[in-house]
Short mmCIF file of C-alpha atoms in Angstrom, two decimals:
data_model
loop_
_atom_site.label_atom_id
_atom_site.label_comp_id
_atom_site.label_asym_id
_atom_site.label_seq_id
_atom_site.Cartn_x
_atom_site.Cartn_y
_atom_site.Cartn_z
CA UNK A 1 154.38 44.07 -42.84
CA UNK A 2 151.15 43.88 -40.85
CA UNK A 3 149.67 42.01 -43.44
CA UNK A 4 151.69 39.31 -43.70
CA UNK A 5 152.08 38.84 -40.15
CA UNK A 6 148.47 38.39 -39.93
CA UNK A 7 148.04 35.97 -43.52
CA UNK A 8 150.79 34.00 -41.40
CA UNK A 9 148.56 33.98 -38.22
CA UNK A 10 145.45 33.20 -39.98
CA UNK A 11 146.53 30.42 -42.27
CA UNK A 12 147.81 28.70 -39.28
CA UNK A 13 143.76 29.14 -38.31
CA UNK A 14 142.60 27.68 -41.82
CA UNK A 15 140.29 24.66 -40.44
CA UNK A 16 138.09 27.31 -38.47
CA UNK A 17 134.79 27.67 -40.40
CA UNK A 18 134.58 30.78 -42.82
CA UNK A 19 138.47 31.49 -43.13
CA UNK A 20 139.20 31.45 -46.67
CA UNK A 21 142.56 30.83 -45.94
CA UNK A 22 143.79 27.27 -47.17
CA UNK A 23 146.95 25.53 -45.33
CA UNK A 24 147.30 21.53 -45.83
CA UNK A 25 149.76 19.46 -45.96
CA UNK A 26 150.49 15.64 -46.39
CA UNK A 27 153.32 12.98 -47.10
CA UNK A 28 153.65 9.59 -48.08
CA UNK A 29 156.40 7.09 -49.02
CA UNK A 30 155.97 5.00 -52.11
CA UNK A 31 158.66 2.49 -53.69
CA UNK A 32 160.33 2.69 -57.02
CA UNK A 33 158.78 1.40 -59.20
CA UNK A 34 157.02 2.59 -62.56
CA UNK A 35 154.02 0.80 -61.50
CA UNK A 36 153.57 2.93 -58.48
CA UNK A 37 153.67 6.09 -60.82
CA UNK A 38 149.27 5.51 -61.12
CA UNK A 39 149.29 5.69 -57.03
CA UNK A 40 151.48 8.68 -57.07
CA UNK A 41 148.94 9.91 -59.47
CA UNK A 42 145.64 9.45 -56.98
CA UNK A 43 147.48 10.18 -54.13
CA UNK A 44 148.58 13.67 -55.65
CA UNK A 45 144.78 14.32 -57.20
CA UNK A 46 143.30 13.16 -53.93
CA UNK A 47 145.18 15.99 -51.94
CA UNK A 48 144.15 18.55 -54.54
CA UNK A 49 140.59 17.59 -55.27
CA UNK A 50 140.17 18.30 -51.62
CA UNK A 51 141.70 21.07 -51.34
CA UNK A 52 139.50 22.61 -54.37
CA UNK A 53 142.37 23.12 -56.76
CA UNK A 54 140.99 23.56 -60.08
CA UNK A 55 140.94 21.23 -62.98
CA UNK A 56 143.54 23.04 -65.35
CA UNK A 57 145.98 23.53 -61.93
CA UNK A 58 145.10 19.76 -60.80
CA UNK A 59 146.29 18.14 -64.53
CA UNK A 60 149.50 20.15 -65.06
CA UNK A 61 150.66 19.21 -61.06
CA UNK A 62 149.94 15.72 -61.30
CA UNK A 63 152.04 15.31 -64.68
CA UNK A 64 154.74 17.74 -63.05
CA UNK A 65 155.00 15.52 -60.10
CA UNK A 66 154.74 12.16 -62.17
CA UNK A 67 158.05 13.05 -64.35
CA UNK A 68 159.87 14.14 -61.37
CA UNK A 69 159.18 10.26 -59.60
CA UNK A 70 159.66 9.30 -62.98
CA UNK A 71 162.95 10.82 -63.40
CA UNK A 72 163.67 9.29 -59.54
CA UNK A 73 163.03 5.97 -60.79
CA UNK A 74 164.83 5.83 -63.97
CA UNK A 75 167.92 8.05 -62.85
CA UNK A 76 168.42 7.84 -58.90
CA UNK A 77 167.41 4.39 -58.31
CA UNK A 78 168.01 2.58 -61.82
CA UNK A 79 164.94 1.23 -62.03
CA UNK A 80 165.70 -0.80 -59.12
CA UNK A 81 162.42 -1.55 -57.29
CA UNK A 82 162.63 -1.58 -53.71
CA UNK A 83 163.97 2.42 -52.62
CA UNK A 84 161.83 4.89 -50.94
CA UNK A 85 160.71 8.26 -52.69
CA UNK A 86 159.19 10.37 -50.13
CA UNK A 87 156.39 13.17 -51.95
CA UNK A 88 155.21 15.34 -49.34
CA UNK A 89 152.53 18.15 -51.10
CA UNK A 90 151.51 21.52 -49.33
CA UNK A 91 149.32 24.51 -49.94
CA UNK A 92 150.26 27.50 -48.54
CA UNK A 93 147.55 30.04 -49.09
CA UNK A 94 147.65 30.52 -53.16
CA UNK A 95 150.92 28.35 -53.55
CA UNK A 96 151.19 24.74 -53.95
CA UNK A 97 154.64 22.84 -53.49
CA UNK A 98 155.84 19.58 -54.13
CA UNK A 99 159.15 17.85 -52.14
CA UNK A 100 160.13 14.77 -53.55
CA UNK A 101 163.29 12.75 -52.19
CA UNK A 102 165.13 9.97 -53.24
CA UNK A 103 168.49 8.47 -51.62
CA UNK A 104 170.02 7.45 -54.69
CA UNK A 105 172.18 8.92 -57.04
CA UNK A 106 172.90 12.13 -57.36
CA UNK A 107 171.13 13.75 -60.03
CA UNK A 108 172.74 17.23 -61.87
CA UNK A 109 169.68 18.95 -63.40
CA UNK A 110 172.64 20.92 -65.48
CA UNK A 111 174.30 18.14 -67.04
CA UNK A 112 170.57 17.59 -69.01
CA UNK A 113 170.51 19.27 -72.14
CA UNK A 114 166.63 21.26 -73.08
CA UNK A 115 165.20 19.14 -75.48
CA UNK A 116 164.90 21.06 -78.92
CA UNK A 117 162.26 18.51 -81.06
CA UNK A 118 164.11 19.02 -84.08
CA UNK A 119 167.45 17.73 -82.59
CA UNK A 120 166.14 14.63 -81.15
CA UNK A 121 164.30 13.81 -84.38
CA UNK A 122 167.66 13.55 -86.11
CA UNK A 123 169.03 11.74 -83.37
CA UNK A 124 166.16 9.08 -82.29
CA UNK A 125 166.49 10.87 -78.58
CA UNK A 126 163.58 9.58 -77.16
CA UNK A 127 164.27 10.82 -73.46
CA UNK A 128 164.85 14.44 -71.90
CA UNK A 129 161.65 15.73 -71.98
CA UNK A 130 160.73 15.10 -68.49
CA UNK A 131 162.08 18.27 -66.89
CA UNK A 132 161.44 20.51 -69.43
CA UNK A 133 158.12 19.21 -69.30
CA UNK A 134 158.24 20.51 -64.81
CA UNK A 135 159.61 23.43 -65.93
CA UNK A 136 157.04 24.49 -68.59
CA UNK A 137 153.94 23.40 -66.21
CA UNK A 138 155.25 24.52 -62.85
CA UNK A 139 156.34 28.46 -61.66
CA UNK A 140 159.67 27.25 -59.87
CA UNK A 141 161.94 24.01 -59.64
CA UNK A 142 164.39 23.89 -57.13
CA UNK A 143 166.91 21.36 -56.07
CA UNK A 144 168.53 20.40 -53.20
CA UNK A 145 171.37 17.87 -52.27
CA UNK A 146 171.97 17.04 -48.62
CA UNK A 147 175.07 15.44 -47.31
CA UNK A 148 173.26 12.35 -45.81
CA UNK A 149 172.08 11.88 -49.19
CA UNK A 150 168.77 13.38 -49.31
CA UNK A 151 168.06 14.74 -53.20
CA UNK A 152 165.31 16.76 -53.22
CA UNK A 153 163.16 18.21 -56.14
CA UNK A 154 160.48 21.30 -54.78
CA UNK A 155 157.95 21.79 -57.05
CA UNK A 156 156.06 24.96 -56.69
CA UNK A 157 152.89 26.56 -58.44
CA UNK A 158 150.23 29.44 -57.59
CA UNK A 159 147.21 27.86 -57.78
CA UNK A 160 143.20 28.94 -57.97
CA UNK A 161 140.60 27.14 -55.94
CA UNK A 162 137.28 26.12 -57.42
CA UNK A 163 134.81 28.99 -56.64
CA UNK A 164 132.07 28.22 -53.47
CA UNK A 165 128.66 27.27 -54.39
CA UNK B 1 148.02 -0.78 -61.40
CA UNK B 2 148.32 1.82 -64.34
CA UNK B 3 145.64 0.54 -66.38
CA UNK B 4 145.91 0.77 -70.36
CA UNK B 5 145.93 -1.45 -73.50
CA UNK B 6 146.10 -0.84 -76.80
CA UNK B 7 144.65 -1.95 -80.21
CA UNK B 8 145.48 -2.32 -83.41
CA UNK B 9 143.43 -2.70 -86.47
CA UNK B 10 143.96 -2.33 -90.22
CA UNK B 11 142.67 -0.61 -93.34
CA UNK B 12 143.99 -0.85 -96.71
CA UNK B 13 147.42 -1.40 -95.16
CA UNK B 14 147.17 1.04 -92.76
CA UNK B 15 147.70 0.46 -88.81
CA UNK B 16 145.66 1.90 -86.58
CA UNK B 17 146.80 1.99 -83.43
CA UNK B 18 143.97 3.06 -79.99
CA UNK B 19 145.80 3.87 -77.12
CA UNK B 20 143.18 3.49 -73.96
CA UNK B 21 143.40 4.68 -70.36
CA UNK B 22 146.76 5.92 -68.92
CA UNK B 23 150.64 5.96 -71.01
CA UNK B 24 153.34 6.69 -68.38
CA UNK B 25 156.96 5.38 -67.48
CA UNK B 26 155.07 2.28 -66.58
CA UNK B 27 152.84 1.52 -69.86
CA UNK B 28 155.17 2.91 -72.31
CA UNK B 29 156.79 -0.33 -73.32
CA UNK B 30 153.38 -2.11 -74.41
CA UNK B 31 153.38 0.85 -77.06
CA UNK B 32 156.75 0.48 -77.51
CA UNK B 33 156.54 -3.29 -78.28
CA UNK B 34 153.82 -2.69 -80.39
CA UNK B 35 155.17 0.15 -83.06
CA UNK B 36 158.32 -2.12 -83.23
CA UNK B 37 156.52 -5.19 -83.85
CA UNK B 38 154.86 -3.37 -86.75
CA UNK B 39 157.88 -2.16 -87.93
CA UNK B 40 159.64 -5.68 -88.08
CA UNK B 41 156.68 -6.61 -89.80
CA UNK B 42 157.29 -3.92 -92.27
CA UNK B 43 153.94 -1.87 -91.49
CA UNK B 44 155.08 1.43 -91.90
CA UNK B 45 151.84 3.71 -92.45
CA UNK B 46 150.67 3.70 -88.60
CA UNK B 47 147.68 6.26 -87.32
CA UNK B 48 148.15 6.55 -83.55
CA UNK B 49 144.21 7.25 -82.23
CA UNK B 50 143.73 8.99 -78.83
CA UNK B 51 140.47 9.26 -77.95
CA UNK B 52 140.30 6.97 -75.16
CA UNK B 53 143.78 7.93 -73.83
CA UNK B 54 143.09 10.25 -70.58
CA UNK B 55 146.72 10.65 -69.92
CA UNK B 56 150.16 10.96 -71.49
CA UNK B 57 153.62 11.78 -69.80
CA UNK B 58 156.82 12.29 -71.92
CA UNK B 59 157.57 8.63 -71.67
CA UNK B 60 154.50 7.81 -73.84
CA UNK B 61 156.20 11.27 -75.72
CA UNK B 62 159.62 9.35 -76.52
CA UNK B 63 157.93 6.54 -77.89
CA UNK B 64 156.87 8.01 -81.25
CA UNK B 65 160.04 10.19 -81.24
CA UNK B 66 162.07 6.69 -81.05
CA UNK B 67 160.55 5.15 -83.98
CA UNK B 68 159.36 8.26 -86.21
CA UNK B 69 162.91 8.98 -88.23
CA UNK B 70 163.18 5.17 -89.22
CA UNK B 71 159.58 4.84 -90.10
CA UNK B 72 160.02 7.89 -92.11
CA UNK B 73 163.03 6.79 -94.16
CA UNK B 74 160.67 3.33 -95.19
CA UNK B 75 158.23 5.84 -96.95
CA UNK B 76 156.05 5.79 -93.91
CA UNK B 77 154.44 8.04 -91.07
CA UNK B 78 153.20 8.18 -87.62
CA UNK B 79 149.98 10.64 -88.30
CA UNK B 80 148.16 11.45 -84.76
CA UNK B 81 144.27 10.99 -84.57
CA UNK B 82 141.51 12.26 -82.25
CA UNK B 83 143.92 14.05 -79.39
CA UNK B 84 141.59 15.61 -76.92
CA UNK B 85 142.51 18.87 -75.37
CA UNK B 86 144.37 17.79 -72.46
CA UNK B 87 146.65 15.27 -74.52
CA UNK B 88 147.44 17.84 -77.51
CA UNK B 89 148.54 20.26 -74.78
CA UNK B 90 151.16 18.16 -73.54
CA UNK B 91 151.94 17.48 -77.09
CA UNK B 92 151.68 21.31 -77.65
CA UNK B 93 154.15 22.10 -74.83
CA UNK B 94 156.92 19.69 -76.64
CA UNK B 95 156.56 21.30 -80.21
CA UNK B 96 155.42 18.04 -81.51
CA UNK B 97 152.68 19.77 -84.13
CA UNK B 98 156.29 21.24 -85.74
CA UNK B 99 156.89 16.94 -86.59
CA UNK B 100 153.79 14.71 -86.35
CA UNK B 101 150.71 15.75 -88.21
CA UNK B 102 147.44 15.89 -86.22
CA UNK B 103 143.64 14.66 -87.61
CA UNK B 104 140.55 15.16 -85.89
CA UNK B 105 139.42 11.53 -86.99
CA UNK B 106 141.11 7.98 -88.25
CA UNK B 107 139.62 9.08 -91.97
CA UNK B 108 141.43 12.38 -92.46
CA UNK B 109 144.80 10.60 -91.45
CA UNK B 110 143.91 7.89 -94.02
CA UNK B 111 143.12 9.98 -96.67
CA UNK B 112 145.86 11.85 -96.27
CA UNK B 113 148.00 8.75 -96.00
CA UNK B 114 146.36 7.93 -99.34
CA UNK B 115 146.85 10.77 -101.21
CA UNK B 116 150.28 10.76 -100.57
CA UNK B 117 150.65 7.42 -102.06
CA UNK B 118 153.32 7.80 -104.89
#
């Protein structure tokens, strides 16, 4: 218990010189659109490049985080351009998470079937493989619905830093 | 602006089509546009080549699962060319290798698109 009390404590202290330690976080608001999704992108790598997130960790959360605006786009908003998704990215120590919001419809991850590749070659199902595609590159995937409207994807991963020179 | 283009050249009746730069949500349609133009022009033997591609998300995925079954029943095939390591993972993670057949260059696919010439 003394432990994590003082991780907690120290992490707060992350910017002071020689504590290994990482906390950082940052948000932005970008509009719906597809064309956004390479902004998303370099805003997403920016924030992990430096932070020191490794390459392998770096690739798998920036195509993670691209299918879940994706999926905002396409499902929430309709492809209709001008709504706000809100990404806000954190790291917490060894753990990175993602929250991403949209205000538009309400979007039942159970009501997607897992995509099996033979399936969807018989039927010319082109779509679905956006969330299994989260699941398979992220640790967790959580959702959450609030009653102003607010649906929320968290993203989360444990993540290794690039070593120190 | 996602950049990425495509191009498409021929040999002995087969397509080859090089993805460049980035295929998301955003990009998918040029490729989209493309295979189907093919396919109204009935090109059926197409070799997708992915060396300059640096990035694929399950949009650019559907594409090819969109247009494989009909291409297929015409006597033809989407064969997949020159996927670096960070594109055939994402394939990987799909099961795609269980439907598409991978080549490390244009000239396998072709010669296997050859061979299998009835």
């Amino acid at each position: 218990m003394n432990f994590i009390k003082l991780t907690k404590k120290l992490s707060i202290n992350s910017s002071h010189p020689g504590c290994k330690l990482k906390s950082a976080k940052i948000r932005k608001t970008f509009k719906s659109k597809t064309e956004n999704l390479s902004e998303i992108r370099k805003f997403t790598e920016d924030f992990l490049i430096s932070n020191r997130v490794i390459k392998e960790d770096r690739e798998n959360i920036i195509l993670a985080i691209d299918e879940a605006c994706t999926n905002k786009i396409k499902h929430a908003y309709h492809l209709a351009s001008t709504y706000d998704i809100l990404i806000s990215l954190e790291i917490e120590n060894q753990l990175f998470i993602a929250e991403i919001s949209d205000w538009g419809e309400k979007f039942d991850p159970e009501k997607i079937p897992m995509p099996d590749i033979n399936e969807n070659y018989k039927n010319q199902r082109k779509g679905g493989y956006g969330i299994y595609l989260m699941k398979k590159l992220m640790d967790k995937i959580e959702y959450k619905f609030s009653k102003d409207g607010e649906n929320k994807i968290i993203l989360q991963k444990k993540i290794k830093f690039e070593k120190d020179e | 602006m996602t950049e990425f283009y495509l191009k498409i050249k021929t040999i002995d009746e087969i397509n080859i089509i090089e993805l460049n730069g980035y295929l998301d949500a955003h990009t998918a349609p040029q490729l989209e546009q493309a295979i189907a133009k093919l396919i109204q022009e009935n090109k059926f033997k197409i070799i997708v080549n992915f060396s300059q591609l640096y990035y694929i998300s399950s949009a650019g995925l559907g594409v090819f699962m969109a247009f494989i079954e009909n291409i297929r029943n015409n006597g033809g095939d989407i064969k997949f060319s020159s996927t670096n390591d960070k594109i055939y993972n994402v394939f990987d993670l799909i099961g795609f290798p269980l439907i598409y057949e991978f080549y490390k260059t244009d000239e396998e696919a072709i010669n296997k698109f050859k061979s299998s010439r009835v």
